[in-house]
Amino acid sequence: MRTKSNVRVGISIGDMNGIGPEVILKSLQDPRVLELFTPVIFANSKMMSFFGNQFKVKLQFNGITDASEAIEGKINVVNVWKENVKINFGEEDKTIGGYAIQSLKAATQALIKKDIDTLVTAPIHKNSIQSDEFNFPGHTDYLAQELKGDSLMFMVSDTIKVGLLTDHVPVKDVSSKITEELIEKKVNAIHDSLKKDFNIREPKIAVLGINPHSGDGGVIGKEDDEVIKPAIKKFIEEGKFVFGPYAADSFFGSKNNANFDAVIAAYHDQGLIPFKTLSFGNGVNFTAGLNRIRTSPDHGTAFDIAGKGIAEGSSFTQAIFMSISIFKNRMEYLKLNKNPLEKQTQKSF
């Protein structure tokens, strides 16, 4: 039974041939972090000791069989598997991908059961994870199936927040995927997240155009005039501060993004290139719109430097603390917006 208030942060191990284990360890090497949250890693305690020796990060691990057994003040490791695993840093390996999915599934179930409060996922390799049992492009799509709500990839830092209308979609399919209904769904998800998860009372949101120069009045495509503008008009009529479409090529260079709480890009690279340019190393991938909290660093498996001990752990550290901040903001929002009449039920009768 949980008796204290430390937030339990679940951590999935990701692809162990990549830099995931290294950045996890580096994020936990300062003993003071255990005063701020309780880490629960889903992997194998012997493997974590192996990684600790590999990267010269000396930590003590508390091996447990279930997340509900986690102890405050310790680095807990749920032993998702018992066997030894052969690690070949930098190599793509479906066996290792399978262990990444075992970790993710166990962590997700603990999240659903509230044995952990948040989930921070180390990077996976999209090819290595594919199997008959797991056929998702990545974390976000799997979590969208397992958790309640409508998922949204939301890249966040202290200075910039970027959401996407479409994420892992080929560029040739982007314009056909974007509809007024999709814009309404994504903008509302970001609007709600800014209020609940980031404590912003009246969010201001900018929407980027699909085409160069937002179509130039239809000369370079009609989607901005025929799809985005009508959707934005509806938001304005509802009293929401949603503006656009803005030409993407000059929006960030002119620092116009500083005038908004969040920016919505039409497709993956349109939003993530400026985001990573402006915040790489401090950015966090937050899956907004779900009933549980999941964050991850803004980088991948980085096979080219895996095993060398030179990976930078700052983004993973930011992902941990961002998840804690979002959890506390969400709990406060729910507390403040709870119907006060519920406590008075039948008292007057």
mmCIF file of C-alpha atoms in Angstrom:
data_model
loop_
_atom_site.group_PDB
_atom_site.id
_atom_site.type_symbol
_atom_site.label_atom_id
_atom_site.label_comp_id
_atom_site.label_asym_id
_atom_site.label_seq_id
_atom_site.Cartn_x
_atom_site.Cartn_y
_atom_site.Cartn_z
ATOM 1 C CA MET A 1 0.000 0.000 0.000
ATOM 2 C CA ARG A 2 1.238 3.468 -0.852
ATOM 3 C CA THR A 3 1.626 5.667 2.213
ATOM 4 C CA LYS A 4 3.638 8.667 0.962
ATOM 5 C CA SER A 5 3.190 11.303 -1.669
ATOM 6 C CA ASN A 6 6.222 10.863 -3.955
ATOM 7 C CA VAL A 7 5.196 10.606 -7.585
ATOM 8 C CA ARG A 8 5.948 7.159 -9.002
ATOM 9 C CA VAL A 9 7.616 7.547 -12.387
ATOM 10 C CA GLY A 10 7.514 4.400 -14.506
ATOM 11 C CA ILE A 11 10.331 3.991 -17.035
ATOM 12 C CA SER A 12 10.270 1.600 -19.986
ATOM 13 C CA ILE A 13 13.727 0.462 -21.058
ATOM 14 C CA GLY A 14 13.409 1.030 -24.805
ATOM 15 C CA ASP A 15 15.835 -0.593 -27.247
ATOM 16 C CA MET A 16 18.724 -1.805 -25.091
ATOM 17 C CA ASN A 17 21.111 -1.736 -28.067
ATOM 18 C CA GLY A 18 20.586 2.018 -28.206
ATOM 19 C CA ILE A 19 21.286 4.815 -25.736
ATOM 20 C CA GLY A 20 18.129 4.288 -23.653
ATOM 21 C CA PRO A 21 19.743 2.470 -20.708
ATOM 22 C CA GLU A 22 22.587 4.991 -20.614
ATOM 23 C CA VAL A 23 20.366 8.095 -20.481
ATOM 24 C CA ILE A 24 18.123 6.428 -17.881
ATOM 25 C CA LEU A 25 21.107 5.794 -15.617
ATOM 26 C CA LYS A 26 22.502 9.289 -16.101
ATOM 27 C CA SER A 27 19.118 10.762 -15.165
ATOM 28 C CA LEU A 28 19.140 8.839 -11.879
ATOM 29 C CA GLN A 29 22.788 9.145 -10.836
ATOM 30 C CA ASP A 30 22.245 12.155 -8.568
ATOM 31 C CA PRO A 31 20.951 10.621 -5.278
ATOM 32 C CA ARG A 32 18.862 13.740 -4.604
ATOM 33 C CA VAL A 33 16.383 12.733 -7.312
ATOM 34 C CA LEU A 34 15.050 10.016 -5.012
ATOM 35 C CA GLU A 35 13.753 12.745 -2.723
ATOM 36 C CA LEU A 36 11.674 14.130 -5.592
ATOM 37 C CA PHE A 37 10.167 10.996 -7.153
ATOM 38 C CA THR A 38 10.211 7.212 -7.010
ATOM 39 C CA PRO A 39 11.627 5.590 -10.159
ATOM 40 C CA VAL A 40 10.187 2.260 -11.323
ATOM 41 C CA ILE A 41 12.118 0.767 -14.258
ATOM 42 C CA PHE A 42 10.552 -2.061 -16.262
ATOM 43 C CA ALA A 43 13.397 -4.342 -17.314
ATOM 44 C CA ASN A 44 15.620 -6.715 -15.326
ATOM 45 C CA SER A 45 17.720 -5.802 -12.293
ATOM 46 C CA LYS A 46 20.747 -7.836 -13.460
ATOM 47 C CA MET A 47 20.627 -6.076 -16.810
ATOM 48 C CA MET A 48 20.506 -2.688 -15.096
ATOM 49 C CA SER A 49 23.596 -3.630 -13.064
ATOM 50 C CA PHE A 50 25.307 -4.639 -16.309
ATOM 51 C CA PHE A 51 24.503 -1.259 -17.840
ATOM 52 C CA GLY A 52 25.671 0.491 -14.678
ATOM 53 C CA ASN A 53 29.063 -1.205 -14.967
ATOM 54 C CA GLN A 54 29.219 -0.518 -18.717
ATOM 55 C CA PHE A 55 28.668 3.214 -18.269
ATOM 56 C CA LYS A 56 30.438 3.551 -14.895
ATOM 57 C CA VAL A 57 27.289 4.755 -13.151
ATOM 58 C CA LYS A 58 27.228 3.023 -9.779
ATOM 59 C CA LEU A 59 23.648 2.653 -8.585
ATOM 60 C CA GLN A 60 21.835 0.221 -6.318
ATOM 61 C CA PHE A 61 18.683 -1.389 -7.686
ATOM 62 C CA ASN A 62 15.731 -2.791 -5.777
ATOM 63 C CA GLY A 63 14.457 -5.771 -7.751
ATOM 64 C CA ILE A 64 10.694 -6.343 -7.487
ATOM 65 C CA THR A 65 8.121 -8.513 -9.232
ATOM 66 C CA ASP A 66 5.351 -5.931 -9.495
ATOM 67 C CA ALA A 67 5.234 -2.144 -9.623
ATOM 68 C CA SER A 68 2.928 -2.081 -6.603
ATOM 69 C CA GLU A 69 5.927 -3.238 -4.513
ATOM 70 C CA ALA A 70 8.006 -0.137 -5.303
ATOM 71 C CA ILE A 71 9.736 1.462 -2.311
ATOM 72 C CA GLU A 72 10.357 5.190 -1.941
ATOM 73 C CA GLY A 73 13.988 6.202 -1.700
ATOM 74 C CA LYS A 74 15.104 3.352 -3.965
ATOM 75 C CA ILE A 75 15.558 2.791 -7.691
ATOM 76 C CA ASN A 76 13.039 0.033 -8.260
ATOM 77 C CA VAL A 77 13.336 -2.423 -11.144
ATOM 78 C CA VAL A 78 10.367 -4.603 -12.064
ATOM 79 C CA ASN A 79 11.853 -7.866 -13.339
ATOM 80 C CA VAL A 80 9.790 -8.184 -16.508
ATOM 81 C CA TRP A 81 11.996 -11.094 -17.649
ATOM 82 C CA LYS A 82 14.498 -13.332 -15.832
ATOM 83 C CA GLU A 83 16.892 -14.551 -18.523
ATOM 84 C CA ASN A 84 20.163 -12.908 -19.489
ATOM 85 C CA VAL A 85 20.057 -10.881 -22.709
ATOM 86 C CA LYS A 86 22.968 -10.477 -25.125
ATOM 87 C CA ILE A 87 23.559 -6.808 -25.917
ATOM 88 C CA ASN A 88 25.228 -5.624 -29.105
ATOM 89 C CA PHE A 89 25.270 -1.846 -28.927
ATOM 90 C CA GLY A 90 24.396 -0.094 -32.150
ATOM 91 C CA GLU A 91 22.841 -3.102 -33.870
ATOM 92 C CA GLU A 92 19.266 -3.491 -35.063
ATOM 93 C CA ASP A 93 17.905 -6.675 -33.464
ATOM 94 C CA LYS A 94 14.308 -7.890 -33.376
ATOM 95 C CA THR A 95 15.018 -9.940 -30.250
ATOM 96 C CA ILE A 96 16.037 -6.796 -28.411
ATOM 97 C CA GLY A 97 12.999 -5.084 -29.918
ATOM 98 C CA GLY A 98 10.863 -7.795 -28.376
ATOM 99 C CA TYR A 99 12.240 -7.028 -24.910
ATOM 100 C CA ALA A 100 11.500 -3.346 -25.486
ATOM 101 C CA ILE A 101 7.865 -4.238 -26.132
ATOM 102 C CA GLN A 102 7.713 -6.505 -23.058
ATOM 103 C CA SER A 103 8.890 -3.544 -20.999
ATOM 104 C CA LEU A 104 6.414 -1.160 -22.631
ATOM 105 C CA LYS A 105 3.449 -3.497 -22.166
ATOM 106 C CA ALA A 106 4.265 -4.145 -18.492
ATOM 107 C CA ALA A 107 4.716 -0.421 -17.838
ATOM 108 C CA THR A 108 1.455 0.433 -19.598
ATOM 109 C CA GLN A 109 -0.487 -2.063 -17.503
ATOM 110 C CA ALA A 110 1.033 -0.602 -14.329
ATOM 111 C CA LEU A 111 0.002 2.850 -15.548
ATOM 112 C CA ILE A 112 -3.559 1.675 -16.130
ATOM 113 C CA LYS A 113 -3.678 0.101 -12.653
ATOM 114 C CA LYS A 114 -2.235 3.316 -11.141
ATOM 115 C CA ASP A 115 0.712 1.437 -9.656
ATOM 116 C CA ILE A 116 2.751 4.184 -11.331
ATOM 117 C CA ASP A 117 1.634 7.783 -11.817
ATOM 118 C CA THR A 118 3.457 8.630 -15.038
ATOM 119 C CA LEU A 119 5.325 6.788 -17.775
ATOM 120 C CA VAL A 120 8.584 7.915 -19.381
ATOM 121 C CA THR A 121 9.579 5.814 -22.387
ATOM 122 C CA ALA A 122 13.163 5.351 -23.557
ATOM 123 C CA PRO A 123 13.570 5.289 -27.364
ATOM 124 C CA ILE A 124 12.599 2.243 -29.402
ATOM 125 C CA HIS A 125 13.659 1.299 -32.927
ATOM 126 C CA LYS A 126 10.592 1.208 -35.150
ATOM 127 C CA ASN A 127 11.808 -1.697 -37.303
ATOM 128 C CA SER A 128 12.966 -3.855 -34.395
ATOM 129 C CA ILE A 129 9.626 -3.725 -32.574
ATOM 130 C CA GLN A 130 7.489 -4.996 -35.457
ATOM 131 C CA SER A 131 5.990 -8.475 -35.022
ATOM 132 C CA ASP A 132 2.715 -10.369 -35.381
ATOM 133 C CA GLU A 133 1.859 -9.363 -31.812
ATOM 134 C CA PHE A 134 2.944 -5.716 -32.097
ATOM 135 C CA ASN A 135 2.213 -3.813 -35.285
ATOM 136 C CA PHE A 136 2.354 -0.123 -34.355
ATOM 137 C CA PRO A 137 4.561 2.648 -35.780
ATOM 138 C CA GLY A 138 5.640 3.598 -32.275
ATOM 139 C CA HIS A 139 4.748 4.328 -28.663
ATOM 140 C CA THR A 140 2.018 6.880 -29.347
ATOM 141 C CA ASP A 141 -0.141 4.617 -31.493
ATOM 142 C CA TYR A 142 0.090 1.735 -29.011
ATOM 143 C CA LEU A 143 -0.752 3.926 -26.023
ATOM 144 C CA ALA A 144 -3.667 5.449 -27.929
ATOM 145 C CA GLN A 145 -5.135 1.950 -28.159
ATOM 146 C CA GLU A 146 -4.474 0.967 -24.548
ATOM 147 C CA LEU A 147 -5.438 4.208 -22.802
ATOM 148 C CA LYS A 148 -8.565 6.349 -22.909
ATOM 149 C CA GLY A 149 -8.791 9.561 -24.916
ATOM 150 C CA ASP A 150 -7.546 10.872 -28.249
ATOM 151 C CA SER A 151 -3.754 10.909 -28.426
ATOM 152 C CA LEU A 152 -1.773 13.856 -29.703
ATOM 153 C CA MET A 153 1.988 14.132 -30.220
ATOM 154 C CA PHE A 154 2.846 17.323 -28.338
ATOM 155 C CA MET A 155 6.487 18.435 -28.337
ATOM 156 C CA VAL A 156 7.092 20.677 -25.342
ATOM 157 C CA SER A 157 9.835 22.637 -23.607
ATOM 158 C CA ASP A 158 9.898 25.635 -21.303
ATOM 159 C CA THR A 159 9.948 28.010 -24.264
ATOM 160 C CA ILE A 160 8.088 26.320 -27.123
ATOM 161 C CA LYS A 161 5.231 23.835 -27.563
ATOM 162 C CA VAL A 162 4.408 22.263 -30.918
ATOM 163 C CA GLY A 163 1.549 19.930 -31.804
ATOM 164 C CA LEU A 164 0.920 18.130 -35.093
ATOM 165 C CA LEU A 165 -2.177 17.681 -37.231
ATOM 166 C CA THR A 166 -0.549 14.611 -38.806
ATOM 167 C CA ASP A 167 2.480 12.801 -37.389
ATOM 168 C CA HIS A 168 3.944 9.652 -38.954
ATOM 169 C CA VAL A 169 2.268 10.168 -42.336
ATOM 170 C CA PRO A 170 4.026 10.294 -45.739
ATOM 171 C CA VAL A 171 4.237 13.861 -47.061
ATOM 172 C CA LYS A 172 2.272 12.886 -50.192
ATOM 173 C CA ASP A 173 -0.713 11.966 -47.995
ATOM 174 C CA VAL A 174 -0.689 14.975 -45.653
ATOM 175 C CA SER A 175 -3.180 17.272 -47.428
ATOM 176 C CA SER A 176 -5.744 14.500 -47.917
ATOM 177 C CA LYS A 177 -5.592 13.623 -44.210
ATOM 178 C CA ILE A 178 -6.273 17.153 -42.964
ATOM 179 C CA THR A 179 -9.978 17.924 -42.599
ATOM 180 C CA GLU A 180 -11.970 20.446 -40.583
ATOM 181 C CA GLU A 181 -12.918 17.625 -38.238
ATOM 182 C CA LEU A 182 -9.266 16.670 -37.688
ATOM 183 C CA ILE A 183 -8.296 20.290 -37.022
ATOM 184 C CA GLU A 184 -11.144 20.646 -34.542
ATOM 185 C CA LYS A 185 -10.078 17.458 -32.741
ATOM 186 C CA LYS A 186 -6.375 18.347 -32.547
ATOM 187 C CA VAL A 187 -6.829 22.001 -31.597
ATOM 188 C CA ASN A 188 -9.290 21.080 -28.851
ATOM 189 C CA ALA A 189 -6.863 18.462 -27.530
ATOM 190 C CA ILE A 190 -4.049 21.017 -27.330
ATOM 191 C CA HIS A 191 -6.365 23.662 -25.860
ATOM 192 C CA ASP A 192 -7.467 21.248 -23.122
ATOM 193 C CA SER A 193 -3.904 20.099 -22.454
ATOM 194 C CA LEU A 194 -2.610 23.646 -22.095
ATOM 195 C CA LYS A 195 -5.270 24.313 -19.475
ATOM 196 C CA LYS A 196 -5.104 21.013 -17.567
ATOM 197 C CA ASP A 197 -1.479 20.011 -17.944
ATOM 198 C CA PHE A 198 0.331 23.356 -18.142
ATOM 199 C CA ASN A 199 -1.896 25.609 -16.034
ATOM 200 C CA ILE A 200 -2.564 28.127 -18.835
ATOM 201 C CA ARG A 201 -6.002 29.659 -18.260
ATOM 202 C CA GLU A 202 -6.609 31.240 -21.689
ATOM 203 C CA PRO A 203 -4.413 29.467 -24.251
ATOM 204 C CA LYS A 204 -3.323 31.228 -27.446
ATOM 205 C CA ILE A 205 -2.741 28.820 -30.323
ATOM 206 C CA ALA A 206 -1.228 29.403 -33.771
ATOM 207 C CA VAL A 207 -1.984 27.114 -36.727
ATOM 208 C CA LEU A 208 0.585 26.828 -39.523
ATOM 209 C CA GLY A 209 -0.466 26.609 -43.145
ATOM 210 C CA ILE A 210 -0.245 23.418 -45.166
ATOM 211 C CA ASN A 211 1.176 24.952 -48.338
ATOM 212 C CA PRO A 212 4.060 27.393 -48.899
ATOM 213 C CA HIS A 213 2.941 30.918 -47.946
ATOM 214 C CA SER A 214 -0.337 29.338 -46.740
ATOM 215 C CA GLY A 215 -1.343 28.865 -50.365
ATOM 216 C CA ASP A 216 -0.925 32.498 -51.482
ATOM 217 C CA GLY A 217 -4.668 32.924 -51.908
ATOM 218 C CA GLY A 218 -5.037 29.615 -53.737
ATOM 219 C CA VAL A 219 -2.133 30.048 -56.161
ATOM 220 C CA ILE A 220 -0.059 27.372 -54.345
ATOM 221 C CA GLY A 221 -2.902 25.156 -53.144
ATOM 222 C CA LYS A 222 -6.419 25.692 -51.891
ATOM 223 C CA GLU A 223 -6.350 23.656 -48.674
ATOM 224 C CA ASP A 224 -5.459 26.588 -46.412
ATOM 225 C CA ASP A 225 -8.408 28.671 -47.660
ATOM 226 C CA GLU A 226 -10.896 25.823 -47.934
ATOM 227 C CA VAL A 227 -10.033 23.739 -44.846
ATOM 228 C CA ILE A 228 -7.913 25.575 -42.279
ATOM 229 C CA LYS A 229 -9.521 29.030 -42.404
ATOM 230 C CA PRO A 230 -13.117 27.767 -41.913
ATOM 231 C CA ALA A 231 -11.986 25.633 -38.969
ATOM 232 C CA ILE A 232 -10.234 28.584 -37.334
ATOM 233 C CA LYS A 233 -13.294 30.776 -37.869
ATOM 234 C CA LYS A 234 -15.351 28.322 -35.787
ATOM 235 C CA PHE A 235 -12.863 28.493 -32.928
ATOM 236 C CA ILE A 236 -12.984 32.295 -32.967
ATOM 237 C CA GLU A 237 -16.779 32.141 -32.830
ATOM 238 C CA GLU A 238 -16.476 29.870 -29.773
ATOM 239 C CA GLY A 239 -14.316 32.462 -28.043
ATOM 240 C CA LYS A 240 -11.047 30.529 -28.300
ATOM 241 C CA PHE A 241 -7.807 32.297 -29.173
ATOM 242 C CA VAL A 242 -6.858 30.286 -32.262
ATOM 243 C CA PHE A 243 -5.199 32.093 -35.163
ATOM 244 C CA GLY A 244 -3.777 31.347 -38.599
ATOM 245 C CA PRO A 245 -2.923 29.914 -40.975
ATOM 246 C CA TYR A 246 0.602 31.308 -40.723
ATOM 247 C CA ALA A 247 3.285 30.781 -43.353
ATOM 248 C CA ALA A 248 5.633 28.233 -41.803
ATOM 249 C CA ASP A 249 8.835 29.430 -43.472
ATOM 250 C CA SER A 250 9.021 32.728 -41.559
ATOM 251 C CA PHE A 251 6.960 31.959 -38.458
ATOM 252 C CA PHE A 252 9.767 30.748 -36.186
ATOM 253 C CA GLY A 253 12.535 32.879 -37.691
ATOM 254 C CA SER A 254 10.520 36.012 -36.897
ATOM 255 C CA LYS A 255 9.998 34.688 -33.353
ATOM 256 C CA ASN A 256 6.242 34.924 -33.832
ATOM 257 C CA ASN A 257 5.973 31.660 -31.911
ATOM 258 C CA ALA A 258 6.812 33.607 -28.732
ATOM 259 C CA ASN A 259 3.386 35.264 -28.991
ATOM 260 C CA PHE A 260 1.578 31.942 -28.560
ATOM 261 C CA ASP A 261 1.313 29.217 -25.947
ATOM 262 C CA ALA A 262 1.408 26.513 -28.612
ATOM 263 C CA VAL A 263 1.837 26.070 -32.350
ATOM 264 C CA ILE A 264 0.101 23.421 -34.472
ATOM 265 C CA ALA A 265 2.006 22.239 -37.533
ATOM 266 C CA ALA A 266 0.407 20.471 -40.481
ATOM 267 C CA TYR A 267 2.921 17.640 -40.643
ATOM 268 C CA HIS A 268 5.852 16.046 -38.848
ATOM 269 C CA ASP A 269 8.915 17.854 -40.199
ATOM 270 C CA GLN A 270 7.177 21.224 -40.451
ATOM 271 C CA GLY A 271 6.820 21.208 -36.660
ATOM 272 C CA LEU A 272 9.713 19.087 -35.420
ATOM 273 C CA ILE A 273 12.539 20.703 -37.372
ATOM 274 C CA PRO A 274 12.047 24.127 -35.733
ATOM 275 C CA PHE A 275 11.215 22.541 -32.375
ATOM 276 C CA LYS A 276 14.394 20.477 -32.242
ATOM 277 C CA THR A 277 16.468 23.341 -33.609
ATOM 278 C CA LEU A 278 15.269 25.638 -30.838
ATOM 279 C CA SER A 279 15.189 23.175 -27.940
ATOM 280 C CA PHE A 280 17.243 20.061 -28.743
ATOM 281 C CA GLY A 281 18.446 18.415 -25.555
ATOM 282 C CA ASN A 282 15.734 20.069 -23.487
ATOM 283 C CA GLY A 283 12.663 19.063 -25.464
ATOM 284 C CA VAL A 284 10.119 16.454 -24.441
ATOM 285 C CA ASN A 285 7.649 14.406 -26.434
ATOM 286 C CA PHE A 286 4.383 14.414 -24.465
ATOM 287 C CA THR A 287 1.426 12.282 -25.524
ATOM 288 C CA ALA A 288 -1.403 14.674 -24.742
ATOM 289 C CA GLY A 289 -5.108 13.894 -24.779
ATOM 290 C CA LEU A 290 -4.965 10.596 -22.866
ATOM 291 C CA ASN A 291 -6.182 9.767 -19.375
ATOM 292 C CA ARG A 292 -2.640 8.860 -18.270
ATOM 293 C CA ILE A 293 0.632 10.744 -18.631
ATOM 294 C CA ARG A 294 3.431 9.630 -20.938
ATOM 295 C CA THR A 295 6.535 11.550 -21.918
ATOM 296 C CA SER A 296 9.761 10.668 -23.733
ATOM 297 C CA PRO A 297 12.996 12.409 -24.756
ATOM 298 C CA ASP A 298 13.163 14.250 -28.065
ATOM 299 C CA HIS A 299 15.743 11.869 -29.566
ATOM 300 C CA GLY A 300 15.880 8.307 -30.881
ATOM 301 C CA THR A 301 18.000 5.228 -30.200
ATOM 302 C CA ALA A 302 21.181 6.904 -31.557
ATOM 303 C CA PHE A 303 22.794 3.603 -32.561
ATOM 304 C CA ASP A 304 25.845 5.495 -33.860
ATOM 305 C CA ILE A 305 26.937 6.443 -30.320
ATOM 306 C CA ALA A 306 25.346 3.598 -28.340
ATOM 307 C CA GLY A 307 27.622 1.907 -25.816
ATOM 308 C CA LYS A 308 30.264 4.638 -25.943
ATOM 309 C CA GLY A 309 29.203 6.415 -22.757
ATOM 310 C CA ILE A 310 28.870 9.795 -24.464
ATOM 311 C CA ALA A 311 25.075 10.101 -24.718
ATOM 312 C CA GLU A 312 23.608 13.262 -23.202
ATOM 313 C CA GLY A 313 20.906 12.516 -20.633
ATOM 314 C CA SER A 314 19.387 16.002 -20.373
ATOM 315 C CA SER A 315 16.322 15.345 -22.550
ATOM 316 C CA PHE A 316 15.459 12.177 -20.628
ATOM 317 C CA THR A 317 15.852 14.059 -17.363
ATOM 318 C CA GLN A 318 13.564 16.774 -18.716
ATOM 319 C CA ALA A 319 11.039 14.094 -19.711
ATOM 320 C CA ILE A 320 10.979 12.769 -16.154
ATOM 321 C CA PHE A 321 10.452 16.156 -14.543
ATOM 322 C CA MET A 322 7.990 17.267 -17.193
ATOM 323 C CA SER A 323 5.874 14.175 -16.455
ATOM 324 C CA ILE A 324 5.901 15.024 -12.744
ATOM 325 C CA SER A 325 4.941 18.645 -13.403
ATOM 326 C CA ILE A 326 2.093 17.601 -15.709
ATOM 327 C CA PHE A 327 0.867 15.054 -13.160
ATOM 328 C CA LYS A 328 0.744 17.661 -10.394
ATOM 329 C CA ASN A 329 -0.894 20.273 -12.639
ATOM 330 C CA ARG A 330 -3.511 17.772 -13.748
ATOM 331 C CA MET A 331 -4.299 16.736 -10.174
ATOM 332 C CA GLU A 332 -4.622 20.394 -9.159
ATOM 333 C CA TYR A 333 -6.877 21.119 -12.139
ATOM 334 C CA LEU A 334 -9.154 18.217 -11.262
ATOM 335 C CA LYS A 335 -9.284 19.341 -7.650
ATOM 336 C CA LEU A 336 -10.148 22.931 -8.536
ATOM 337 C CA ASN A 337 -12.786 21.931 -11.082
ATOM 338 C CA LYS A 338 -14.482 19.219 -9.054
ATOM 339 C CA ASN A 339 -18.186 19.912 -8.688
ATOM 340 C CA PRO A 340 -18.560 21.502 -5.220
ATOM 341 C CA LEU A 341 -22.172 20.331 -5.069
ATOM 342 C CA GLU A 342 -21.027 16.702 -4.887
ATOM 343 C CA LYS A 343 -19.934 17.163 -1.260
ATOM 344 C CA GLN A 344 -23.282 18.709 -0.382
ATOM 345 C CA THR A 345 -25.425 15.911 -1.757
ATOM 346 C CA GLN A 346 -28.369 15.262 0.563
ATOM 347 C CA LYS A 347 -26.990 17.542 3.311
ATOM 348 C CA SER A 348 -29.870 19.974 2.860
ATOM 349 C CA PHE A 349 -32.581 17.340 2.971
#
